[in-house]
Amino acid sequence: MLKVLLDDKSGYLPDITAAAAACVKVLGQDCHFTVSVTFVSAKKMREINAAHRGADKTTDVLSFPGLDLIKPSGLPLPCIKPAEFPFETDETGAVNLGDIVICKAVAVSQSKEYGHSERREICYLFTHGLLHLFGFDHEDESGKTLMRTAEEAVMKYMGLQRGE
């Protein structure tokens, strides 16, 4: 189970919660997790991107991992155990994975560009960010292939393939 911490002014909490459950299922995880999600303006995203990545431009999603995980080598992932992360585990036993920041304006623009729903793009961006929190990356071809495989598996599980 993954609890999403999101100020629901966005209206996306049900979709993001569904994407979180799909990720946990696809990744084969059985402990409890929390993740913080924030929606920001294009201007704020540019500021965050510049401050944390040195890239003075707006982007769609940024992730700030709370855990230092071993790189995934396939699906499902080895099960994450709260005892391995005592400083990232809350009083309920939930492991804090970290924070995800999504730029709504970029998400809306990309949904139009790619010809699918805003809901699908938000779920995809959240999934992409969450996979980064689980240790996935796209820095090399093997990492990119594994991450894309996981993203597509989550989107398929949710019934949100490309074009929907």
PDB file of C-alpha atoms in Angstrom:
ATOM      1  CA  MET A   1       0.000   0.000   0.000  1.00  0.00           C
ATOM      2  CA  LEU A   2       1.218   3.480  -0.809  1.00  0.00           C
ATOM      3  CA  LYS A   3      -0.289   6.525   0.891  1.00  0.00           C
ATOM      4  CA  VAL A   4      -0.159   9.666  -1.213  1.00  0.00           C
ATOM      5  CA  LEU A   5       0.253  12.969   0.620  1.00  0.00           C
ATOM      6  CA  LEU A   6      -1.327  15.569  -1.649  1.00  0.00           C
ATOM      7  CA  ASP A   7      -3.249  18.746  -1.011  1.00  0.00           C
ATOM      8  CA  ASP A   8      -6.270  17.767  -3.074  1.00  0.00           C
ATOM      9  CA  LYS A   9      -6.908  21.191  -4.596  1.00  0.00           C
ATOM     10  CA  SER A  10      -5.610  19.534  -7.753  1.00  0.00           C
ATOM     11  CA  GLY A  11      -8.512  17.090  -8.034  1.00  0.00           C
ATOM     12  CA  TYR A  12      -6.070  14.327  -9.025  1.00  0.00           C
ATOM     13  CA  LEU A  13      -5.924  12.420  -5.743  1.00  0.00           C
ATOM     14  CA  PRO A  14      -8.103   9.464  -6.903  1.00  0.00           C
ATOM     15  CA  ASP A  15      -6.054   9.035 -10.104  1.00  0.00           C
ATOM     16  CA  ILE A  16      -2.712   9.352  -8.334  1.00  0.00           C
ATOM     17  CA  THR A  17      -3.838   6.958  -5.606  1.00  0.00           C
ATOM     18  CA  ALA A  18      -4.811   4.428  -8.308  1.00  0.00           C
ATOM     19  CA  ALA A  19      -1.437   4.897 -10.030  1.00  0.00           C
ATOM     20  CA  ALA A  20       0.336   4.426  -6.683  1.00  0.00           C
ATOM     21  CA  ALA A  21      -1.523   1.147  -6.058  1.00  0.00           C
ATOM     22  CA  ALA A  22      -0.721  -0.029  -9.607  1.00  0.00           C
ATOM     23  CA  CYS A  23       2.992   0.765  -9.135  1.00  0.00           C
ATOM     24  CA  VAL A  24       3.186  -1.128  -5.861  1.00  0.00           C
ATOM     25  CA  LYS A  25       1.431  -4.114  -7.470  1.00  0.00           C
ATOM     26  CA  VAL A  26       3.613  -4.137 -10.617  1.00  0.00           C
ATOM     27  CA  LEU A  27       6.791  -3.703  -8.543  1.00  0.00           C
ATOM     28  CA  GLY A  28       5.788  -6.550  -6.212  1.00  0.00           C
ATOM     29  CA  GLN A  29       6.030  -4.530  -3.010  1.00  0.00           C
ATOM     30  CA  ASP A  30       4.075  -5.503   0.098  1.00  0.00           C
ATOM     31  CA  CYS A  31       5.048  -3.019   2.795  1.00  0.00           C
ATOM     32  CA  HIS A  32       3.492   0.377   3.421  1.00  0.00           C
ATOM     33  CA  PHE A  33       4.917   3.519   1.815  1.00  0.00           C
ATOM     34  CA  THR A  34       4.217   7.237   1.769  1.00  0.00           C
ATOM     35  CA  VAL A  35       5.029   9.726  -0.961  1.00  0.00           C
ATOM     36  CA  SER A  36       4.467  13.477  -1.089  1.00  0.00           C
ATOM     37  CA  VAL A  37       3.132  14.972  -4.334  1.00  0.00           C
ATOM     38  CA  THR A  38       3.029  18.681  -5.135  1.00  0.00           C
ATOM     39  CA  PHE A  39       1.633  20.421  -8.209  1.00  0.00           C
ATOM     40  CA  VAL A  40       3.394  23.652  -9.147  1.00  0.00           C
ATOM     41  CA  SER A  41       3.270  26.363 -11.778  1.00  0.00           C
ATOM     42  CA  ALA A  42       5.700  26.473 -14.704  1.00  0.00           C
ATOM     43  CA  LYS A  43       7.572  29.336 -13.039  1.00  0.00           C
ATOM     44  CA  LYS A  44       7.960  27.465  -9.758  1.00  0.00           C
ATOM     45  CA  MET A  45       9.049  24.282 -11.564  1.00  0.00           C
ATOM     46  CA  ARG A  46      11.739  26.249 -13.389  1.00  0.00           C
ATOM     47  CA  GLU A  47      13.009  27.619 -10.069  1.00  0.00           C
ATOM     48  CA  ILE A  48      13.081  24.141  -8.485  1.00  0.00           C
ATOM     49  CA  ASN A  49      14.789  22.625 -11.534  1.00  0.00           C
ATOM     50  CA  ALA A  50      17.427  25.381 -11.544  1.00  0.00           C
ATOM     51  CA  ALA A  51      18.067  25.083  -7.807  1.00  0.00           C
ATOM     52  CA  HIS A  52      18.306  21.289  -7.653  1.00  0.00           C
ATOM     53  CA  ARG A  53      19.497  20.204 -11.086  1.00  0.00           C
ATOM     54  CA  GLY A  54      21.189  23.324 -12.437  1.00  0.00           C
ATOM     55  CA  ALA A  55      18.804  23.351 -15.417  1.00  0.00           C
ATOM     56  CA  ASP A  56      17.240  26.774 -15.892  1.00  0.00           C
ATOM     57  CA  LYS A  57      14.118  25.495 -17.639  1.00  0.00           C
ATOM     58  CA  THR A  58      10.678  24.179 -16.839  1.00  0.00           C
ATOM     59  CA  THR A  59      10.227  20.414 -16.813  1.00  0.00           C
ATOM     60  CA  ASP A  60       7.263  18.106 -16.354  1.00  0.00           C
ATOM     61  CA  VAL A  61       8.194  16.115 -13.236  1.00  0.00           C
ATOM     62  CA  LEU A  62      10.971  16.032 -10.640  1.00  0.00           C
ATOM     63  CA  SER A  63      11.607  13.405  -7.991  1.00  0.00           C
ATOM     64  CA  PHE A  64      13.452  13.742  -4.721  1.00  0.00           C
ATOM     65  CA  PRO A  65      14.169  10.256  -3.342  1.00  0.00           C
ATOM     66  CA  GLY A  66      14.068   9.641   0.374  1.00  0.00           C
ATOM     67  CA  LEU A  67      15.851   6.291   0.117  1.00  0.00           C
ATOM     68  CA  ASP A  68      19.199   5.212  -1.201  1.00  0.00           C
ATOM     69  CA  LEU A  69      18.167   2.023  -3.002  1.00  0.00           C
ATOM     70  CA  ILE A  70      20.076  -0.542  -4.979  1.00  0.00           C
ATOM     71  CA  LYS A  71      19.446  -0.076  -8.694  1.00  0.00           C
ATOM     72  CA  PRO A  72      16.583  -2.276  -9.928  1.00  0.00           C
ATOM     73  CA  SER A  73      17.652  -5.045 -12.283  1.00  0.00           C
ATOM     74  CA  GLY A  74      14.224  -6.339 -13.241  1.00  0.00           C
ATOM     75  CA  LEU A  75      10.589  -6.717 -12.240  1.00  0.00           C
ATOM     76  CA  PRO A  76       9.382  -7.345  -9.634  1.00  0.00           C
ATOM     77  CA  LEU A  77      11.782  -5.555  -7.322  1.00  0.00           C
ATOM     78  CA  PRO A  78      13.199  -7.220  -4.235  1.00  0.00           C
ATOM     79  CA  CYS A  79      10.831  -6.385  -1.387  1.00  0.00           C
ATOM     80  CA  ILE A  80      11.744  -3.217   0.509  1.00  0.00           C
ATOM     81  CA  LYS A  81      11.762  -3.821   4.262  1.00  0.00           C
ATOM     82  CA  PRO A  82      11.078  -0.969   6.700  1.00  0.00           C
ATOM     83  CA  ALA A  83      13.785  -2.276   9.066  1.00  0.00           C
ATOM     84  CA  GLU A  84      16.366  -1.464   6.381  1.00  0.00           C
ATOM     85  CA  PHE A  85      15.349   2.218   6.516  1.00  0.00           C
ATOM     86  CA  PRO A  86      14.694   3.096  10.171  1.00  0.00           C
ATOM     87  CA  PHE A  87      15.212   6.829   9.648  1.00  0.00           C
ATOM     88  CA  GLU A  88      12.744   6.943   6.735  1.00  0.00           C
ATOM     89  CA  THR A  89      10.028   4.927   8.502  1.00  0.00           C
ATOM     90  CA  ASP A  90       7.221   6.670  10.367  1.00  0.00           C
ATOM     91  CA  GLU A  91       5.449   5.581  13.562  1.00  0.00           C
ATOM     92  CA  THR A  92       2.977   3.453  11.543  1.00  0.00           C
ATOM     93  CA  GLY A  93       5.801   1.523   9.853  1.00  0.00           C
ATOM     94  CA  ALA A  94       5.348   3.246   6.486  1.00  0.00           C
ATOM     95  CA  VAL A  95       8.530   3.954   4.546  1.00  0.00           C
ATOM     96  CA  ASN A  96       8.771   7.504   3.155  1.00  0.00           C
ATOM     97  CA  LEU A  97       9.882   7.157  -0.480  1.00  0.00           C
ATOM     98  CA  GLY A  98      10.347  10.901  -1.033  1.00  0.00           C
ATOM     99  CA  ASP A  99       8.735  13.741  -2.942  1.00  0.00           C
ATOM    100  CA  ILE A 100       7.369  14.201  -6.451  1.00  0.00           C
ATOM    101  CA  VAL A 101       6.778  17.627  -8.016  1.00  0.00           C
ATOM    102  CA  ILE A 102       4.587  17.863 -11.138  1.00  0.00           C
ATOM    103  CA  CYS A 103       4.088  20.922 -13.331  1.00  0.00           C
ATOM    104  CA  LYS A 104       0.399  20.905 -14.257  1.00  0.00           C
ATOM    105  CA  ALA A 105       0.838  23.336 -17.166  1.00  0.00           C
ATOM    106  CA  VAL A 106       3.433  21.092 -18.808  1.00  0.00           C
ATOM    107  CA  ALA A 107       1.280  18.020 -18.163  1.00  0.00           C
ATOM    108  CA  VAL A 108      -1.727  19.630 -19.848  1.00  0.00           C
ATOM    109  CA  SER A 109       0.396  20.745 -22.807  1.00  0.00           C
ATOM    110  CA  GLN A 110       1.959  17.295 -23.199  1.00  0.00           C
ATOM    111  CA  SER A 111      -1.411  15.549 -23.033  1.00  0.00           C
ATOM    112  CA  LYS A 112      -2.546  17.621 -26.018  1.00  0.00           C
ATOM    113  CA  GLU A 113       0.742  17.102 -27.850  1.00  0.00           C
ATOM    114  CA  TYR A 114       0.626  13.310 -27.362  1.00  0.00           C
ATOM    115  CA  GLY A 115      -3.102  13.036 -28.070  1.00  0.00           C
ATOM    116  CA  HIS A 116      -4.250  11.500 -24.819  1.00  0.00           C
ATOM    117  CA  SER A 117      -6.178  12.586 -21.756  1.00  0.00           C
ATOM    118  CA  GLU A 118      -4.876  14.894 -19.068  1.00  0.00           C
ATOM    119  CA  ARG A 119      -5.651  12.088 -16.599  1.00  0.00           C
ATOM    120  CA  ARG A 120      -3.349   9.710 -18.475  1.00  0.00           C
ATOM    121  CA  GLU A 121      -0.516  12.254 -18.569  1.00  0.00           C
ATOM    122  CA  ILE A 122      -0.807  13.052 -14.849  1.00  0.00           C
ATOM    123  CA  CYS A 123      -0.813   9.318 -14.000  1.00  0.00           C
ATOM    124  CA  TYR A 124       2.150   8.737 -16.293  1.00  0.00           C
ATOM    125  CA  LEU A 125       4.175  11.612 -14.802  1.00  0.00           C
ATOM    126  CA  PHE A 126       3.384  10.451 -11.272  1.00  0.00           C
ATOM    127  CA  THR A 127       4.374   6.885 -12.209  1.00  0.00           C
ATOM    128  CA  HIS A 128       7.612   8.113 -13.791  1.00  0.00           C
ATOM    129  CA  GLY A 129       8.429  10.113 -10.669  1.00  0.00           C
ATOM    130  CA  LEU A 130       7.522   7.229  -8.366  1.00  0.00           C
ATOM    131  CA  LEU A 131       9.732   4.825 -10.290  1.00  0.00           C
ATOM    132  CA  HIS A 132      12.632   7.236  -9.732  1.00  0.00           C
ATOM    133  CA  LEU A 133      11.862   7.070  -6.000  1.00  0.00           C
ATOM    134  CA  PHE A 134      12.100   3.270  -6.237  1.00  0.00           C
ATOM    135  CA  GLY A 135      15.564   3.629  -7.781  1.00  0.00           C
ATOM    136  CA  PHE A 136      14.815   3.449 -11.511  1.00  0.00           C
ATOM    137  CA  ASP A 137      16.635   5.792 -13.878  1.00  0.00           C
ATOM    138  CA  HIS A 138      17.076   6.415 -17.586  1.00  0.00           C
ATOM    139  CA  GLU A 139      20.729   7.420 -17.608  1.00  0.00           C
ATOM    140  CA  ASP A 140      21.798   4.538 -19.857  1.00  0.00           C
ATOM    141  CA  GLU A 141      20.036   2.251 -22.335  1.00  0.00           C
ATOM    142  CA  SER A 142      19.513  -0.666 -19.962  1.00  0.00           C
ATOM    143  CA  GLY A 143      18.077   1.624 -17.266  1.00  0.00           C
ATOM    144  CA  LYS A 144      15.894   3.392 -19.803  1.00  0.00           C
ATOM    145  CA  THR A 145      14.548   0.080 -21.137  1.00  0.00           C
ATOM    146  CA  LEU A 146      13.767  -1.205 -17.640  1.00  0.00           C
ATOM    147  CA  MET A 147      12.090   2.052 -16.630  1.00  0.00           C
ATOM    148  CA  ARG A 148       9.967   2.168 -19.814  1.00  0.00           C
ATOM    149  CA  THR A 149       8.945  -1.468 -19.274  1.00  0.00           C
ATOM    150  CA  ALA A 150       7.818  -0.665 -15.728  1.00  0.00           C
ATOM    151  CA  GLU A 151       5.982   2.512 -16.842  1.00  0.00           C
ATOM    152  CA  GLU A 152       4.120   0.648 -19.579  1.00  0.00           C
ATOM    153  CA  ALA A 153       3.219  -2.192 -17.187  1.00  0.00           C
ATOM    154  CA  VAL A 154       1.700   0.285 -14.728  1.00  0.00           C
ATOM    155  CA  MET A 155      -0.184   2.157 -17.450  1.00  0.00           C
ATOM    156  CA  LYS A 156      -1.500  -1.136 -18.864  1.00  0.00           C
ATOM    157  CA  TYR A 157      -2.554  -2.293 -15.386  1.00  0.00           C
ATOM    158  CA  MET A 158      -4.528   0.956 -15.055  1.00  0.00           C
ATOM    159  CA  GLY A 159      -6.020   0.671 -18.559  1.00  0.00           C
ATOM    160  CA  LEU A 160      -4.277   3.901 -19.591  1.00  0.00           C
ATOM    161  CA  GLN A 161      -2.191   2.891 -22.585  1.00  0.00           C
ATOM    162  CA  ARG A 162      -0.956   5.487 -25.047  1.00  0.00           C
ATOM    163  CA  GLY A 163      -3.652   7.499 -26.785  1.00  0.00           C
ATOM    164  CA  GLU A 164      -6.158   7.178 -23.922  1.00  0.00           C
TER     165      GLU A 164
END
